[in-house]
C-alpha positions as CSV (number, residue, x, y, z in Angstrom):
1,M,24.0,9.2,16.5
2,Y,23.4,10.9,13.2
3,K,20.3,12.7,14.5
4,T,22.5,14.6,17.0
5,F,25.3,15.3,14.5
6,Y,22.9,16.7,11.8
7,S,20.6,18.4,14.4
8,L,17.5,16.4,13.5
9,A,14.5,16.5,15.8
10,S,13.2,13.1,14.7
11,T,14.2,10.0,12.7
12,P,13.8,10.7,9.0
13,F,12.2,8.2,6.6
14,S,10.5,6.4,9.6
15,K,7.6,4.0,9.1
16,E,5.7,6.1,11.7
17,L,5.5,9.0,9.2
18,K,2.0,10.5,9.3
19,P,0.1,10.7,5.9
20,S,-0.1,14.5,6.4
21,E,3.8,14.6,6.4
22,A,4.2,12.6,3.2
23,F,5.9,13.9,0.1
24,T,3.1,14.3,-2.5
25,S,4.8,12.8,-5.6
26,P,2.8,12.5,-8.8
27,T,2.5,8.7,-8.4
28,Y,1.4,8.9,-4.8
29,Q,-1.2,11.6,-5.6
30,G,-2.3,9.6,-8.6
31,A,-2.9,6.6,-6.4
32,L,-4.9,8.6,-3.9
33,N,-7.0,10.1,-6.6
34,S,-7.7,6.6,-8.0
35,L,-8.7,5.3,-4.6
36,D,-11.0,8.4,-4.1
37,Y,-12.7,7.5,-7.3
38,L,-13.2,3.9,-6.1
39,K,-14.6,5.3,-2.8
40,K,-17.2,7.3,-4.6
41,S,-18.1,4.6,-7.1
42,R,-17.8,1.5,-4.9
43,G,-16.7,-1.8,-6.3
44,I,-13.4,-3.5,-6.9
45,G,-10.0,-1.7,-7.5
46,L,-6.5,-2.9,-8.3
47,L,-3.4,-1.3,-6.9
48,I,-0.1,-2.7,-8.1
49,G,3.6,-1.7,-7.8
50,D,7.1,-3.0,-7.4
51,P,8.4,-3.9,-3.9
52,G,9.0,-0.6,-1.9
53,A,6.9,1.5,-4.3
54,G,4.7,2.8,-1.4
55,K,1.5,0.7,-1.8
56,T,1.0,-0.1,1.9
57,F,1.7,3.5,3.0
58,T,-0.8,4.8,0.4
59,L,-3.4,2.3,1.6
60,R,-2.8,3.5,5.2
61,S,-3.2,7.1,4.0
62,F,-6.5,6.2,2.3
63,K,-7.7,4.4,5.4
64,E,-6.9,7.2,7.7
65,A,-8.7,9.7,5.5
66,L,-12.0,7.7,5.7
67,N,-14.8,8.8,8.0
68,P,-15.1,6.0,10.5
69,S,-18.8,6.6,10.9
70,L,-19.3,5.9,7.2
71,Y,-16.6,3.3,6.4
72,H,-15.4,0.2,8.2
73,V,-12.0,-1.1,7.0
74,I,-11.0,-4.8,7.1
75,Y,-7.3,-5.2,6.2
76,F,-6.2,-8.7,5.3
77,P,-2.6,-9.3,4.2
78,L,-2.7,-12.6,2.2
79,S,-0.6,-15.4,3.6
80,T,-0.1,-18.9,2.4
81,G,-3.3,-19.9,4.2
82,G,-6.3,-21.4,2.4
83,V,-9.6,-19.9,1.2
84,M,-11.3,-21.0,4.4
85,D,-8.8,-19.0,6.5
86,F,-9.6,-16.0,4.4
87,Y,-13.3,-16.4,4.8
88,R,-13.0,-16.7,8.6
89,G,-10.8,-13.6,8.7
90,L,-13.4,-11.6,6.8
91,A,-16.1,-12.9,9.2
92,Y,-14.0,-11.9,12.2
93,G,-13.5,-8.5,10.6
94,L,-17.3,-8.1,10.4
95,G,-17.6,-8.9,14.1
96,E,-19.2,-12.2,13.4
97,D,-18.5,-15.6,14.9
98,P,-17.4,-17.6,11.8
99,K,-19.5,-20.5,10.7
100,F,-17.9,-23.9,9.9
101,R,-19.0,-24.7,6.4
102,K,-17.8,-22.6,3.4
103,V,-21.4,-22.1,2.1
104,D,-22.4,-20.7,5.5
105,L,-19.4,-18.5,5.7
106,F,-20.2,-17.2,2.3
107,R,-23.7,-16.2,3.3
108,Q,-22.5,-14.8,6.6
109,I,-20.1,-12.4,4.8
110,Q,-22.5,-11.3,2.2
111,N,-25.4,-10.8,4.6
112,G,-23.1,-9.0,7.1
113,T,-21.9,-6.7,4.3
114,E,-25.4,-5.9,3.1
115,R,-26.7,-5.2,6.6
116,M,-23.9,-2.8,7.3
117,F,-24.7,-0.9,4.1
118,R,-28.5,-1.0,4.2
119,E,-29.2,-0.7,7.9
120,R,-26.2,1.1,9.3
121,K,-25.3,3.1,6.2
122,V,-21.7,1.9,6.6
123,T,-19.6,0.8,3.6
124,L,-17.2,-2.0,4.2
125,V,-13.7,-1.5,2.8
126,F,-11.9,-4.8,2.2
127,I,-8.2,-4.3,1.6
128,L,-6.5,-7.5,0.5
129,D,-2.7,-7.0,0.4
130,E,0.0,-9.2,-1.1
131,M,-2.5,-10.6,-3.6
132,H,0.2,-11.7,-6.0
133,M,0.5,-14.7,-3.7
134,A,-3.1,-15.7,-4.2
135,K,-3.9,-19.0,-5.9
136,D,-6.2,-19.1,-8.9
137,A,-8.9,-20.8,-6.8
138,F,-8.7,-17.9,-4.4
139,L,-9.1,-15.3,-7.2
140,Q,-12.1,-17.2,-8.6
141,D,-13.8,-17.3,-5.2
142,L,-13.5,-13.5,-4.9
143,A,-15.5,-13.1,-8.1
144,I,-18.3,-15.1,-6.6
145,L,-18.1,-13.7,-3.0
146,F,-18.3,-10.1,-4.2
147,N,-21.2,-10.6,-6.5
148,F,-24.2,-9.1,-4.7
149,Q,-27.9,-9.2,-5.8
150,M,-27.1,-11.0,-9.1
151,D,-24.3,-8.4,-9.8
152,S,-26.7,-5.5,-9.5
153,S,-25.3,-3.9,-6.3
154,N,-21.9,-2.9,-4.9
155,P,-22.4,-2.4,-1.1
156,F,-18.7,-2.6,-0.6
157,I,-15.2,-1.4,-1.6
158,L,-12.6,-4.1,-2.4
159,I,-9.0,-3.2,-3.0
160,L,-6.6,-5.8,-4.4
161,A,-3.0,-4.8,-3.9
162,G,0.2,-6.7,-5.0
163,L,3.2,-6.9,-7.2
164,P,3.0,-6.2,-11.0
165,H,2.7,-9.8,-12.0
166,L,-0.7,-9.9,-10.3
167,K,-2.0,-7.9,-13.3
168,T,-0.7,-10.6,-15.7
169,R,-2.4,-13.3,-13.7
170,L,-5.7,-11.5,-13.7
171,A,-5.5,-11.3,-17.5
172,L,-5.7,-15.1,-17.8
173,N,-9.0,-16.5,-19.0
174,N,-9.8,-18.3,-15.8
175,N,-9.6,-15.1,-13.9
176,K,-11.7,-12.9,-16.3
177,P,-14.9,-13.1,-14.1
178,L,-13.0,-11.1,-11.5
179,T,-11.0,-8.9,-13.9
180,Q,-14.2,-7.8,-15.6
181,R,-15.5,-6.5,-12.4
182,I,-12.5,-4.3,-11.6
183,I,-13.5,-0.6,-12.1
184,M,-10.2,1.0,-11.0
185,K,-6.6,0.0,-11.9
186,Y,-3.5,1.9,-10.8
187,Q,0.2,1.0,-11.1
188,F,2.9,2.8,-9.1
189,Q,5.7,4.3,-11.1
190,P,9.2,5.2,-9.7
191,L,10.0,8.7,-8.7
192,S,11.8,10.8,-11.3
193,N,15.4,12.1,-10.5
194,E,14.0,15.5,-9.7
195,D,11.3,14.0,-7.4
196,V,13.9,11.9,-5.6
197,S,15.8,15.0,-4.7
198,S,12.6,16.7,-3.5
199,Y,11.5,13.6,-1.6
200,I,14.8,13.4,0.4
201,T,14.8,17.2,1.1
202,H,11.2,17.1,2.2
203,H,11.7,14.2,4.6
204,L,14.7,15.8,6.1
205,K,12.8,19.0,6.7
206,V,10.0,17.0,8.4
207,A,12.7,15.5,10.6
208,G,13.9,19.0,11.6
209,A,16.8,19.7,9.2
210,N,17.4,23.4,8.9
211,M,20.2,23.3,6.3
212,P,21.1,21.2,3.2
213,I,22.7,17.9,4.3
214,F,23.2,16.3,0.8
215,T,25.0,17.9,-2.1
216,D,23.3,17.9,-5.5
217,A,25.8,15.3,-6.7
218,A,24.9,13.0,-3.8
219,L,21.2,13.3,-4.5
220,E,21.8,12.5,-8.1
221,A,23.8,9.4,-7.1
222,I,21.0,8.2,-4.8
223,A,18.4,8.7,-7.5
224,L,20.5,6.7,-10.0
225,R,21.1,3.8,-7.6
226,S,17.6,3.6,-6.1
227,Q,15.9,3.9,-9.6
228,G,13.3,6.0,-7.9
229,W,11.8,3.4,-5.5
230,P,11.0,5.0,-2.1
231,R,12.0,2.1,0.1
232,V,15.5,1.9,-1.4
233,I,15.8,5.7,-1.2
234,N,14.9,5.5,2.5
235,K,17.4,2.8,3.4
236,L,20.2,4.3,1.3
237,T,19.7,7.8,2.6
238,V,19.8,6.6,6.2
239,N,22.9,4.6,5.5
240,C,24.5,7.8,4.1
241,L,23.6,9.7,7.2
242,L,25.2,7.0,9.4
243,F,28.5,7.2,7.3
244,G,28.4,11.0,7.2
245,S,28.1,11.3,10.9
246,Q,30.8,8.7,11.6
247,L,33.2,10.6,9.2
248,K,32.2,14.0,10.6
249,K,30.9,15.2,7.2
250,N,28.8,18.3,7.6
251,Q,27.6,17.7,4.0
252,I,27.2,14.3,2.4
253,D,28.8,14.0,-1.0
254,E,28.8,11.3,-3.7
255,E,31.8,9.6,-2.1
256,I,29.7,9.0,1.1
257,V,26.9,7.7,-1.1
258,Q,29.3,5.2,-2.7
259,L,30.4,4.0,0.7
260,A,26.8,3.6,1.8
261,I,26.0,1.7,-1.4
262,E,28.9,-0.7,-1.0
263,D,28.1,-1.3,2.7
264,G,24.5,-2.0,2.2
265,E,24.8,-3.8,-1.2
266,F,22.1,-1.7,-2.7
């Protein structure tokens, strides 16, 4: 309903947003620059941020920018499954029929990765999401699994993504073998108040808005309540559009924002 009322051609703040349409905030661009460094260097990188910071969207942008003839991406969102489930998932991602024993799976993954790199000139990109859920035994296994040629070669890119407390866990002594191999670390920061305003305006323009929909005071109220986290901004802004259209408000002011906050318990 609000799309028609505000003359929008598409749904703003949609998950289907193309990377080319994204708002290039300093933190988003910084993450892409860090991932580009990891791509050139190869090895292990760490990407962390609060819930709704934009980690997964950034990883998708990075993936879509890779040349598919030079890179093969295996995305694995960590669940509560065990290490063997993870090993089998990687083997499937390599196009292999997983072996039964852990030691055989280990060799299968390492050999498959090296064959792709040496023979086909394709670099495997392993993206492990939700890594803050990983058990210590899992993290310790990663240090062994991604040790190639007695730690003399990196025929892969491994990205560990998760919430900020993953960084604290990696600092523990028992996880140092993995931490010491990490060559890139990046932590997402919230958008500034100015960037929140630019972010909302940008996404509304992408959706087809041809006039300002939010007052400056409304944008400031959204920035304050969301604390600069994109997912909260998205949900709160859409809630504002719903209320604004229901109340026939051509421009959304801070009173509408307050109604949206109370309704959504932001």
